[in-house]
mmCIF file of C-alpha atoms in Angstrom:
data_model
loop_
_atom_site.group_PDB
_atom_site.id
_atom_site.type_symbol
_atom_site.label_atom_id
_atom_site.label_comp_id
_atom_site.label_asym_id
_atom_site.label_seq_id
_atom_site.Cartn_x
_atom_site.Cartn_y
_atom_site.Cartn_z
ATOM 1 C CA UNK A 1 -57.556 -131.142 68.773
ATOM 2 C CA UNK A 2 -58.513 -127.814 67.250
ATOM 3 C CA UNK A 3 -56.818 -126.461 64.167
ATOM 4 C CA UNK A 4 -56.467 -122.713 63.830
ATOM 5 C CA UNK A 5 -55.354 -120.796 60.798
ATOM 6 C CA UNK A 6 -53.632 -117.436 60.619
ATOM 7 C CA UNK A 7 -52.471 -115.275 57.743
ATOM 8 C CA UNK A 8 -48.895 -114.029 57.932
ATOM 9 C CA UNK A 9 -46.513 -112.218 55.595
ATOM 10 C CA UNK A 10 -43.315 -113.541 57.134
ATOM 11 C CA UNK A 11 -41.658 -116.916 57.492
ATOM 12 C CA UNK A 12 -38.463 -118.396 58.875
ATOM 13 C CA UNK A 13 -36.770 -117.695 55.530
ATOM 14 C CA UNK A 14 -37.759 -114.011 55.581
ATOM 15 C CA UNK A 15 -36.537 -113.611 59.189
ATOM 16 C CA UNK A 16 -33.163 -115.168 58.316
ATOM 17 C CA UNK A 17 -32.813 -113.187 55.072
ATOM 18 C CA UNK A 18 -33.626 -109.880 56.821
ATOM 19 C CA UNK A 19 -31.026 -110.606 59.508
ATOM 20 C CA UNK A 20 -28.423 -111.488 56.868
ATOM 21 C CA UNK A 21 -29.322 -108.339 54.913
ATOM 22 C CA UNK A 22 -28.668 -106.139 57.964
ATOM 23 C CA UNK A 23 -25.324 -107.870 58.593
ATOM 24 C CA UNK A 24 -24.398 -107.499 54.900
ATOM 25 C CA UNK A 25 -25.184 -103.772 54.969
ATOM 26 C CA UNK A 26 -23.019 -103.322 58.072
ATOM 27 C CA UNK A 27 -20.119 -105.093 56.307
ATOM 28 C CA UNK A 28 -20.633 -103.059 53.123
ATOM 29 C CA UNK A 29 -20.526 -99.797 55.100
ATOM 30 C CA UNK A 30 -17.003 -100.672 56.238
ATOM 31 C CA UNK A 31 -15.705 -101.420 52.705
ATOM 32 C CA UNK A 32 -13.853 -98.067 52.229
ATOM 33 C CA UNK A 33 -11.617 -98.914 55.214
ATOM 34 C CA UNK A 34 -10.356 -102.254 53.918
ATOM 35 C CA UNK A 35 -11.042 -102.601 50.169
ATOM 36 C CA UNK A 36 -9.118 -101.196 47.212
ATOM 37 C CA UNK A 37 -10.262 -98.343 44.973
ATOM 38 C CA UNK A 38 -11.216 -100.648 42.058
ATOM 39 C CA UNK A 39 -13.336 -102.923 44.257
ATOM 40 C CA UNK A 40 -15.079 -99.922 45.778
ATOM 41 C CA UNK A 41 -15.918 -98.447 42.368
ATOM 42 C CA UNK A 42 -17.223 -101.823 41.143
ATOM 43 C CA UNK A 43 -19.446 -102.230 44.208
ATOM 44 C CA UNK A 44 -20.751 -98.675 43.775
ATOM 45 C CA UNK A 45 -21.634 -99.463 40.164
ATOM 46 C CA UNK A 46 -23.399 -102.682 41.225
ATOM 47 C CA UNK A 47 -25.474 -100.748 43.792
ATOM 48 C CA UNK A 48 -26.582 -98.156 41.247
ATOM 49 C CA UNK A 49 -27.505 -100.761 38.614
ATOM 50 C CA UNK A 50 -29.439 -102.745 41.228
ATOM 51 C CA UNK A 51 -31.344 -99.594 42.193
ATOM 52 C CA UNK A 52 -32.124 -98.803 38.535
ATOM 53 C CA UNK A 53 -33.272 -102.397 37.937
ATOM 54 C CA UNK A 54 -35.499 -102.367 41.054
ATOM 55 C CA UNK A 55 -37.215 -99.183 39.879
ATOM 56 C CA UNK A 56 -37.710 -100.502 36.327
ATOM 57 C CA UNK A 57 -39.067 -103.728 37.824
ATOM 58 C CA UNK A 58 -41.574 -101.693 39.855
ATOM 59 C CA UNK A 59 -42.694 -99.957 36.665
ATOM 60 C CA UNK A 60 -42.865 -102.935 34.313
ATOM 61 C CA UNK A 61 -43.294 -105.849 36.698
ATOM 62 C CA UNK A 62 -46.019 -104.369 38.882
ATOM 63 C CA UNK A 63 -47.549 -101.365 37.102
ATOM 64 C CA UNK A 64 -47.320 -102.872 33.601
ATOM 65 C CA UNK A 65 -45.475 -99.790 32.296
ATOM 66 C CA UNK A 66 -42.847 -101.274 29.974
ATOM 67 C CA UNK A 67 -40.684 -98.208 29.462
ATOM 68 C CA UNK A 68 -37.635 -98.356 27.199
ATOM 69 C CA UNK A 69 -36.911 -94.694 27.805
ATOM 70 C CA UNK A 70 -35.887 -94.540 31.463
ATOM 71 C CA UNK A 71 -32.475 -93.301 30.301
ATOM 72 C CA UNK A 72 -34.286 -89.961 29.911
ATOM 73 C CA UNK A 73 -34.348 -89.550 33.708
ATOM 74 C CA UNK A 74 -30.817 -90.895 34.215
ATOM 75 C CA UNK A 75 -29.504 -88.271 31.805
ATOM 76 C CA UNK A 76 -31.817 -85.580 33.165
ATOM 77 C CA UNK A 77 -30.606 -86.200 36.720
ATOM 78 C CA UNK A 78 -26.983 -86.133 35.599
ATOM 79 C CA UNK A 79 -27.408 -82.864 33.739
ATOM 80 C CA UNK A 80 -29.313 -81.312 36.657
ATOM 81 C CA UNK A 81 -26.359 -82.134 38.930
ATOM 82 C CA UNK A 82 -24.015 -80.273 36.585
ATOM 83 C CA UNK A 83 -26.370 -77.337 35.953
ATOM 84 C CA UNK A 84 -27.355 -76.773 39.590
ATOM 85 C CA UNK A 85 -23.779 -76.917 40.875
ATOM 86 C CA UNK A 86 -22.174 -74.921 38.029
ATOM 87 C CA UNK A 87 -24.831 -72.226 37.559
ATOM 88 C CA UNK A 88 -27.022 -72.487 40.664
ATOM 89 C CA UNK A 89 -24.157 -72.605 43.151
ATOM 90 C CA UNK A 90 -25.661 -75.558 45.018
ATOM 91 C CA UNK A 91 -23.574 -78.049 46.947
ATOM 92 C CA UNK A 92 -23.428 -81.372 44.999
ATOM 93 C CA UNK A 93 -25.421 -83.193 47.706
ATOM 94 C CA UNK A 94 -28.173 -80.553 47.573
ATOM 95 C CA UNK A 95 -28.095 -80.724 43.762
ATOM 96 C CA UNK A 96 -28.623 -84.513 43.876
ATOM 97 C CA UNK A 97 -31.712 -84.066 46.051
ATOM 98 C CA UNK A 98 -32.979 -81.250 43.836
ATOM 99 C CA UNK A 99 -32.453 -83.431 40.736
ATOM 100 C CA UNK A 100 -34.990 -85.844 42.233
ATOM 101 C CA UNK A 101 -37.512 -83.050 42.784
ATOM 102 C CA UNK A 102 -37.051 -81.737 39.235
ATOM 103 C CA UNK A 103 -37.236 -85.304 37.896
ATOM 104 C CA UNK A 104 -40.662 -85.680 39.516
ATOM 105 C CA UNK A 105 -41.808 -82.329 38.112
ATOM 106 C CA UNK A 106 -40.704 -83.130 34.551
ATOM 107 C CA UNK A 107 -42.241 -86.613 34.802
ATOM 108 C CA UNK A 108 -45.742 -85.163 35.343
ATOM 109 C CA UNK A 109 -46.289 -83.753 31.811
ATOM 110 C CA UNK A 110 -44.333 -86.668 30.285
ATOM 111 C CA UNK A 111 -46.635 -89.173 32.028
ATOM 112 C CA UNK A 112 -49.732 -87.223 31.022
ATOM 113 C CA UNK A 113 -48.593 -87.513 27.393
ATOM 114 C CA UNK A 114 -47.245 -91.091 27.462
ATOM 115 C CA UNK A 115 -50.284 -92.520 29.257
ATOM 116 C CA UNK A 116 -52.348 -91.736 26.178
ATOM 117 C CA UNK A 117 -50.416 -94.574 24.497
ATOM 118 C CA UNK A 118 -51.021 -98.266 25.067
ATOM 119 C CA UNK A 119 -48.827 -101.382 24.938
ATOM 120 C CA UNK A 120 -46.029 -101.261 22.365
ATOM 121 C CA UNK A 121 -46.887 -97.648 21.519
ATOM 122 C CA UNK A 122 -46.157 -96.662 25.140
ATOM 123 C CA UNK A 123 -42.734 -98.368 24.962
ATOM 124 C CA UNK A 124 -41.892 -96.660 21.672
ATOM 125 C CA UNK A 125 -43.182 -93.339 22.977
ATOM 126 C CA UNK A 126 -40.916 -93.432 26.036
ATOM 127 C CA UNK A 127 -37.899 -94.167 23.815
ATOM 128 C CA UNK A 128 -38.798 -91.257 21.534
ATOM 129 C CA UNK A 129 -39.182 -88.985 24.570
ATOM 130 C CA UNK A 130 -35.699 -90.004 25.774
ATOM 131 C CA UNK A 131 -34.304 -89.050 22.353
ATOM 132 C CA UNK A 132 -36.032 -85.663 22.662
ATOM 133 C CA UNK A 133 -34.278 -85.198 26.016
ATOM 134 C CA UNK A 134 -30.902 -86.165 24.464
ATOM 135 C CA UNK A 135 -31.265 -83.829 21.492
ATOM 136 C CA UNK A 136 -32.474 -80.994 23.720
ATOM 137 C CA UNK A 137 -29.503 -81.158 26.097
ATOM 138 C CA UNK A 138 -27.147 -81.468 23.109
ATOM 139 C CA UNK A 139 -28.288 -77.958 22.108
ATOM 140 C CA UNK A 140 -27.356 -76.395 25.474
ATOM 141 C CA UNK A 141 -23.948 -74.874 24.791
ATOM 142 C CA UNK A 142 -23.512 -73.801 28.439
ATOM 143 C CA UNK A 143 -23.387 -77.521 29.334
ATOM 144 C CA UNK A 144 -20.941 -78.359 26.561
ATOM 145 C CA UNK A 145 -23.445 -79.057 23.789
ATOM 146 C CA UNK A 146 -22.863 -82.320 21.944
ATOM 147 C CA UNK A 147 -19.339 -82.836 23.309
ATOM 148 C CA UNK A 148 -20.387 -82.563 26.951
ATOM 149 C CA UNK A 149 -18.773 -81.019 30.000
ATOM 150 C CA UNK A 150 -16.644 -81.890 33.027
ATOM 151 C CA UNK A 151 -17.476 -80.990 36.611
ATOM 152 C CA UNK A 152 -15.227 -78.078 37.691
ATOM 153 C CA UNK A 153 -12.450 -78.944 40.148
ATOM 154 C CA UNK A 154 -13.745 -76.499 42.780
ATOM 155 C CA UNK A 155 -17.134 -78.257 42.824
ATOM 156 C CA UNK A 156 -15.511 -81.680 43.045
ATOM 157 C CA UNK A 157 -13.329 -80.537 45.958
ATOM 158 C CA UNK A 158 -16.375 -79.085 47.738
ATOM 159 C CA UNK A 159 -17.333 -82.694 48.482
ATOM 160 C CA UNK A 160 -14.000 -83.374 50.156
ATOM 161 C CA UNK A 161 -10.431 -82.174 49.779
ATOM 162 C CA UNK A 162 -8.899 -85.620 49.282
ATOM 163 C CA UNK A 163 -9.620 -88.048 46.459
ATOM 164 C CA UNK A 164 -9.979 -91.047 48.769
ATOM 165 C CA UNK A 165 -12.570 -89.232 50.886
ATOM 166 C CA UNK A 166 -14.564 -88.260 47.790
ATOM 167 C CA UNK A 167 -14.542 -91.823 46.507
ATOM 168 C CA UNK A 168 -15.615 -93.132 49.898
ATOM 169 C CA UNK A 169 -18.461 -90.608 49.989
ATOM 170 C CA UNK A 170 -19.582 -91.600 46.460
ATOM 171 C CA UNK A 171 -19.552 -95.245 47.530
ATOM 172 C CA UNK A 172 -21.644 -94.586 50.647
ATOM 173 C CA UNK A 173 -24.091 -92.501 48.633
ATOM 174 C CA UNK A 174 -24.524 -95.378 46.150
ATOM 175 C CA UNK A 175 -25.009 -97.848 49.016
ATOM 176 C CA UNK A 176 -27.561 -95.557 50.682
ATOM 177 C CA UNK A 177 -29.363 -95.126 47.362
ATOM 178 C CA UNK A 178 -29.840 -98.852 46.752
ATOM 179 C CA UNK A 179 -30.979 -99.447 50.344
ATOM 180 C CA UNK A 180 -33.495 -96.585 50.109
ATOM 181 C CA UNK A 181 -34.785 -97.762 46.712
ATOM 182 C CA UNK A 182 -35.274 -101.382 47.817
ATOM 183 C CA UNK A 183 -36.939 -100.300 51.080
ATOM 184 C CA UNK A 184 -39.178 -97.921 49.107
ATOM 185 C CA UNK A 185 -40.187 -100.746 46.755
ATOM 186 C CA UNK A 186 -40.824 -103.177 49.640
ATOM 187 C CA UNK A 187 -42.871 -100.743 51.742
ATOM 188 C CA UNK A 188 -44.803 -99.619 48.656
ATOM 189 C CA UNK A 189 -45.706 -103.209 47.854
ATOM 190 C CA UNK A 190 -46.757 -103.828 51.481
ATOM 191 C CA UNK A 191 -49.076 -100.783 51.445
ATOM 192 C CA UNK A 192 -52.580 -100.383 50.009
ATOM 193 C CA UNK A 193 -50.998 -98.916 46.871
ATOM 194 C CA UNK A 194 -48.911 -102.046 46.557
ATOM 195 C CA UNK A 195 -51.989 -104.210 46.862
ATOM 196 C CA UNK A 196 -53.604 -102.144 44.115
ATOM 197 C CA UNK A 197 -50.480 -102.532 41.974
ATOM 198 C CA UNK A 198 -50.498 -106.299 42.456
ATOM 199 C CA UNK A 199 -54.174 -106.408 41.466
ATOM 200 C CA UNK A 200 -53.444 -104.311 38.363
ATOM 201 C CA UNK A 201 -50.552 -106.617 37.456
ATOM 202 C CA UNK A 202 -52.716 -109.741 37.793
ATOM 203 C CA UNK A 203 -55.826 -108.432 36.015
ATOM 204 C CA UNK A 204 -56.241 -104.778 35.106
ATOM 205 C CA UNK A 205 -59.897 -105.150 34.141
ATOM 206 C CA UNK A 206 -60.801 -106.879 37.409
ATOM 207 C CA UNK A 207 -58.805 -104.312 39.411
ATOM 208 C CA UNK A 208 -60.772 -101.505 37.787
ATOM 209 C CA UNK A 209 -64.066 -103.223 38.569
ATOM 210 C CA UNK A 210 -63.060 -103.333 42.256
ATOM 211 C CA UNK A 211 -62.776 -99.548 42.375
ATOM 212 C CA UNK A 212 -59.020 -99.169 41.921
ATOM 213 C CA UNK A 213 -58.121 -95.976 40.081
ATOM 214 C CA UNK A 214 -55.724 -97.555 37.589
ATOM 215 C CA UNK A 215 -54.605 -94.329 35.870
ATOM 216 C CA UNK A 216 -53.799 -92.535 39.157
ATOM 217 C CA UNK A 217 -51.996 -95.553 40.626
ATOM 218 C CA UNK A 218 -49.795 -95.940 37.552
ATOM 219 C CA UNK A 219 -49.224 -92.180 37.404
ATOM 220 C CA UNK A 220 -47.952 -92.035 40.993
ATOM 221 C CA UNK A 221 -45.664 -95.016 40.436
ATOM 222 C CA UNK A 222 -44.260 -93.514 37.217
ATOM 223 C CA UNK A 223 -43.550 -90.119 38.823
ATOM 224 C CA UNK A 224 -41.958 -91.675 41.936
ATOM 225 C CA UNK A 225 -39.804 -94.059 39.873
ATOM 226 C CA UNK A 226 -38.731 -91.224 37.555
ATOM 227 C CA UNK A 227 -37.788 -89.013 40.502
ATOM 228 C CA UNK A 228 -35.622 -91.713 42.088
ATOM 229 C CA UNK A 229 -34.107 -92.559 38.683
ATOM 230 C CA UNK A 230 -33.082 -88.905 38.318
ATOM 231 C CA UNK A 231 -31.370 -89.071 41.737
ATOM 232 C CA UNK A 232 -29.528 -92.211 40.606
ATOM 233 C CA UNK A 233 -28.513 -90.437 37.379
ATOM 234 C CA UNK A 234 -27.026 -87.597 39.435
ATOM 235 C CA UNK A 235 -25.102 -90.115 41.564
ATOM 236 C CA UNK A 236 -23.831 -91.953 38.476
ATOM 237 C CA UNK A 237 -22.389 -88.793 36.942
ATOM 238 C CA UNK A 238 -21.059 -87.570 40.278
ATOM 239 C CA UNK A 239 -18.841 -90.683 40.122
ATOM 240 C CA UNK A 240 -17.909 -90.113 36.483
ATOM 241 C CA UNK A 241 -17.324 -86.318 36.891
ATOM 242 C CA UNK A 242 -18.048 -85.850 33.170
ATOM 243 C CA UNK A 243 -21.250 -85.885 31.168
ATOM 244 C CA UNK A 244 -22.213 -85.841 27.475
ATOM 245 C CA UNK A 245 -25.574 -86.403 25.745
ATOM 246 C CA UNK A 246 -24.534 -89.770 24.304
ATOM 247 C CA UNK A 247 -23.302 -91.069 27.671
ATOM 248 C CA UNK A 248 -26.157 -89.610 29.729
ATOM 249 C CA UNK A 249 -28.946 -90.908 27.480
ATOM 250 C CA UNK A 250 -27.331 -94.199 26.360
ATOM 251 C CA UNK A 251 -30.145 -96.686 25.806
ATOM 252 C CA UNK A 252 -27.782 -99.670 26.117
ATOM 253 C CA UNK A 253 -26.227 -98.636 29.429
ATOM 254 C CA UNK A 254 -29.279 -97.374 31.308
ATOM 255 C CA UNK A 255 -32.207 -99.316 29.832
ATOM 256 C CA UNK A 256 -31.154 -102.387 27.781
ATOM 257 C CA UNK A 257 -28.810 -103.725 30.482
ATOM 258 C CA UNK A 258 -31.397 -102.925 33.161
ATOM 259 C CA UNK A 259 -34.093 -104.850 31.252
ATOM 260 C CA UNK A 260 -31.643 -107.753 30.854
ATOM 261 C CA UNK A 261 -31.051 -107.779 34.626
ATOM 262 C CA UNK A 262 -34.765 -107.805 35.465
ATOM 263 C CA UNK A 263 -35.715 -110.395 32.827
ATOM 264 C CA UNK A 264 -33.064 -112.964 33.742
ATOM 265 C CA UNK A 265 -33.543 -112.377 37.486
ATOM 266 C CA UNK A 266 -37.321 -112.512 37.492
ATOM 267 C CA UNK A 267 -39.718 -109.714 36.619
ATOM 268 C CA UNK A 268 -42.393 -108.851 39.163
ATOM 269 C CA UNK A 269 -40.339 -109.919 42.182
ATOM 270 C CA UNK A 270 -38.101 -107.923 44.529
ATOM 271 C CA UNK A 271 -35.531 -110.714 44.609
ATOM 272 C CA UNK A 272 -35.277 -110.947 40.785
ATOM 273 C CA UNK A 273 -33.282 -107.723 40.182
ATOM 274 C CA UNK A 274 -30.842 -108.706 42.961
ATOM 275 C CA UNK A 275 -30.033 -112.053 41.336
ATOM 276 C CA UNK A 276 -30.069 -110.506 37.868
ATOM 277 C CA UNK A 277 -27.575 -107.812 38.880
ATOM 278 C CA UNK A 278 -25.176 -110.386 40.330
ATOM 279 C CA UNK A 279 -25.404 -112.535 37.170
ATOM 280 C CA UNK A 280 -24.989 -109.514 34.879
ATOM 281 C CA UNK A 281 -21.849 -108.272 36.620
ATOM 282 C CA UNK A 282 -20.413 -111.798 36.803
ATOM 283 C CA UNK A 283 -20.857 -112.112 33.034
ATOM 284 C CA UNK A 284 -19.536 -108.606 32.386
ATOM 285 C CA UNK A 285 -16.429 -109.003 34.502
ATOM 286 C CA UNK A 286 -15.549 -112.358 32.875
ATOM 287 C CA UNK A 287 -16.475 -111.621 29.252
ATOM 288 C CA UNK A 288 -16.044 -107.854 28.797
ATOM 289 C CA UNK A 289 -12.732 -108.364 26.966
ATOM 290 C CA UNK A 290 -14.542 -110.215 24.157
ATOM 291 C CA UNK A 291 -15.877 -106.929 22.702
ATOM 292 C CA UNK A 292 -19.051 -107.203 20.641
ATOM 293 C CA UNK A 293 -19.139 -110.985 21.189
ATOM 294 C CA UNK A 294 -19.869 -110.170 24.834
ATOM 295 C CA UNK A 295 -23.109 -108.424 23.824
ATOM 296 C CA UNK A 296 -24.080 -111.396 21.617
ATOM 297 C CA UNK A 297 -23.466 -113.766 24.521
ATOM 298 C CA UNK A 298 -25.628 -111.597 26.801
ATOM 299 C CA UNK A 299 -28.444 -111.917 24.267
ATOM 300 C CA UNK A 300 -27.972 -115.695 24.047
ATOM 301 C CA UNK A 301 -28.044 -115.989 27.847
ATOM 302 C CA UNK A 302 -31.212 -113.883 28.037
ATOM 303 C CA UNK A 303 -32.992 -115.980 25.374
ATOM 304 C CA UNK A 304 -31.878 -119.255 26.982
ATOM 305 C CA UNK A 305 -33.133 -118.199 30.426
ATOM 306 C CA UNK A 306 -36.438 -116.954 29.010
ATOM 307 C CA UNK A 307 -36.957 -120.332 27.307
ATOM 308 C CA UNK A 308 -35.962 -122.462 30.319
ATOM 309 C CA UNK A 309 -37.336 -120.204 33.069
ATOM 310 C CA UNK A 310 -39.919 -117.692 31.769
ATOM 311 C CA UNK A 311 -40.221 -116.209 35.273
ATOM 312 C CA UNK A 312 -36.473 -115.736 35.576
ATOM 313 C CA UNK A 313 -33.907 -117.411 37.804
ATOM 314 C CA UNK A 314 -35.716 -116.390 40.993
ATOM 315 C CA UNK A 315 -38.978 -117.795 39.625
ATOM 316 C CA UNK A 316 -37.202 -121.108 39.050
ATOM 317 C CA UNK A 317 -35.808 -121.141 42.608
ATOM 318 C CA UNK A 318 -39.120 -120.125 44.175
ATOM 319 C CA UNK A 319 -41.099 -122.792 42.309
ATOM 320 C CA UNK A 320 -38.736 -125.537 43.535
ATOM 321 C CA UNK A 321 -38.167 -124.428 47.121
ATOM 322 C CA UNK A 322 -41.215 -122.244 47.897
ATOM 323 C CA UNK A 323 -38.777 -119.580 49.084
ATOM 324 C CA UNK A 324 -39.415 -115.894 49.706
ATOM 325 C CA UNK A 325 -36.762 -113.500 51.021
ATOM 326 C CA UNK A 326 -38.909 -110.388 51.554
ATOM 327 C CA UNK A 327 -42.114 -110.384 53.685
ATOM 328 C CA UNK A 328 -44.506 -109.482 50.876
ATOM 329 C CA UNK A 329 -46.773 -112.405 50.025
ATOM 330 C CA UNK A 330 -49.546 -113.720 52.234
ATOM 331 C CA UNK A 331 -49.132 -117.200 53.725
ATOM 332 C CA UNK A 332 -51.737 -119.291 55.567
ATOM 333 C CA UNK A 333 -50.303 -121.186 58.542
ATOM 334 C CA UNK A 334 -52.140 -123.778 60.603
ATOM 335 C CA UNK A 335 -51.648 -124.288 64.325
ATOM 336 C CA UNK A 336 -53.086 -127.082 66.457
ATOM 337 C CA UNK A 337 -54.130 -126.977 70.108
ATOM 338 C CA UNK A 338 -55.875 -129.264 72.597
ATOM 339 C CA UNK A 339 -58.096 -126.528 74.082
ATOM 340 C CA UNK A 340 -61.784 -127.333 74.271
ATOM 341 C CA UNK A 341 -61.286 -131.091 74.223
#
């Protein structure tokens, strides 16, 4: 009996999970026809937080760029939506796409500056840069200055005449955004760039010795993640219909909660942000009425999970069941045959 070995990136678990994911997306597309307005808004919020967490996970978990200033691009995208529709005359959908382009453009000089910093200094630098963004937009009186601005009724109605249609469209946009972000992350990790990112994550010095251009790889990831974050920011404030500097650049809402989601779910895995988002919203929906105690409990939960499962909840599950939902890792399978006997 001969034993043959082959390397594969899929397994029975990945085939089943992909099939279930497609069925889940089909069901989620139909939500506006059978769910209430509150449920639809909650699901839309979950999608956008999951997308933000997946992008932050790509930055910190794979590229080693621990940014605590990603709220800069959420706020920037939101303000670009308002500016381009109010003063540029663009349709809101075109403004959302343009916010992503402008987010990529503004991320280039920011990355060139931030990449001069290392470790904790990089994290602090990104937070300072986000504050610069917040203070700068607070000075723009045409966008409401420090008190903010609301999206004009005519622009809101340009999406759709009825409120239910607009809310359905916002929901589908959020669903499309999270699907696109997760697919982007998965296909990036399956590409040569993803292999380089994984090598950088495991050992930056060794990756450099193998010929990987570490600076360029991180730069491309930072610009792409910032661009998509700006699109998400535009979608978030298209749902809210009002923007202010404090809301657009809130470090708690757009970075601290996102870091919490990634850390408790499992940093450096695609599955981690999904589990983390579900846990975060379960905690928020059951404990939000407790006020500031709710934030203390979130911190306690995060510390407890980091102590019990340093690789997050998904790391705990994967270590016990050797489970992988996305076809990313390489697996060696053996097959036996009687040929040649």
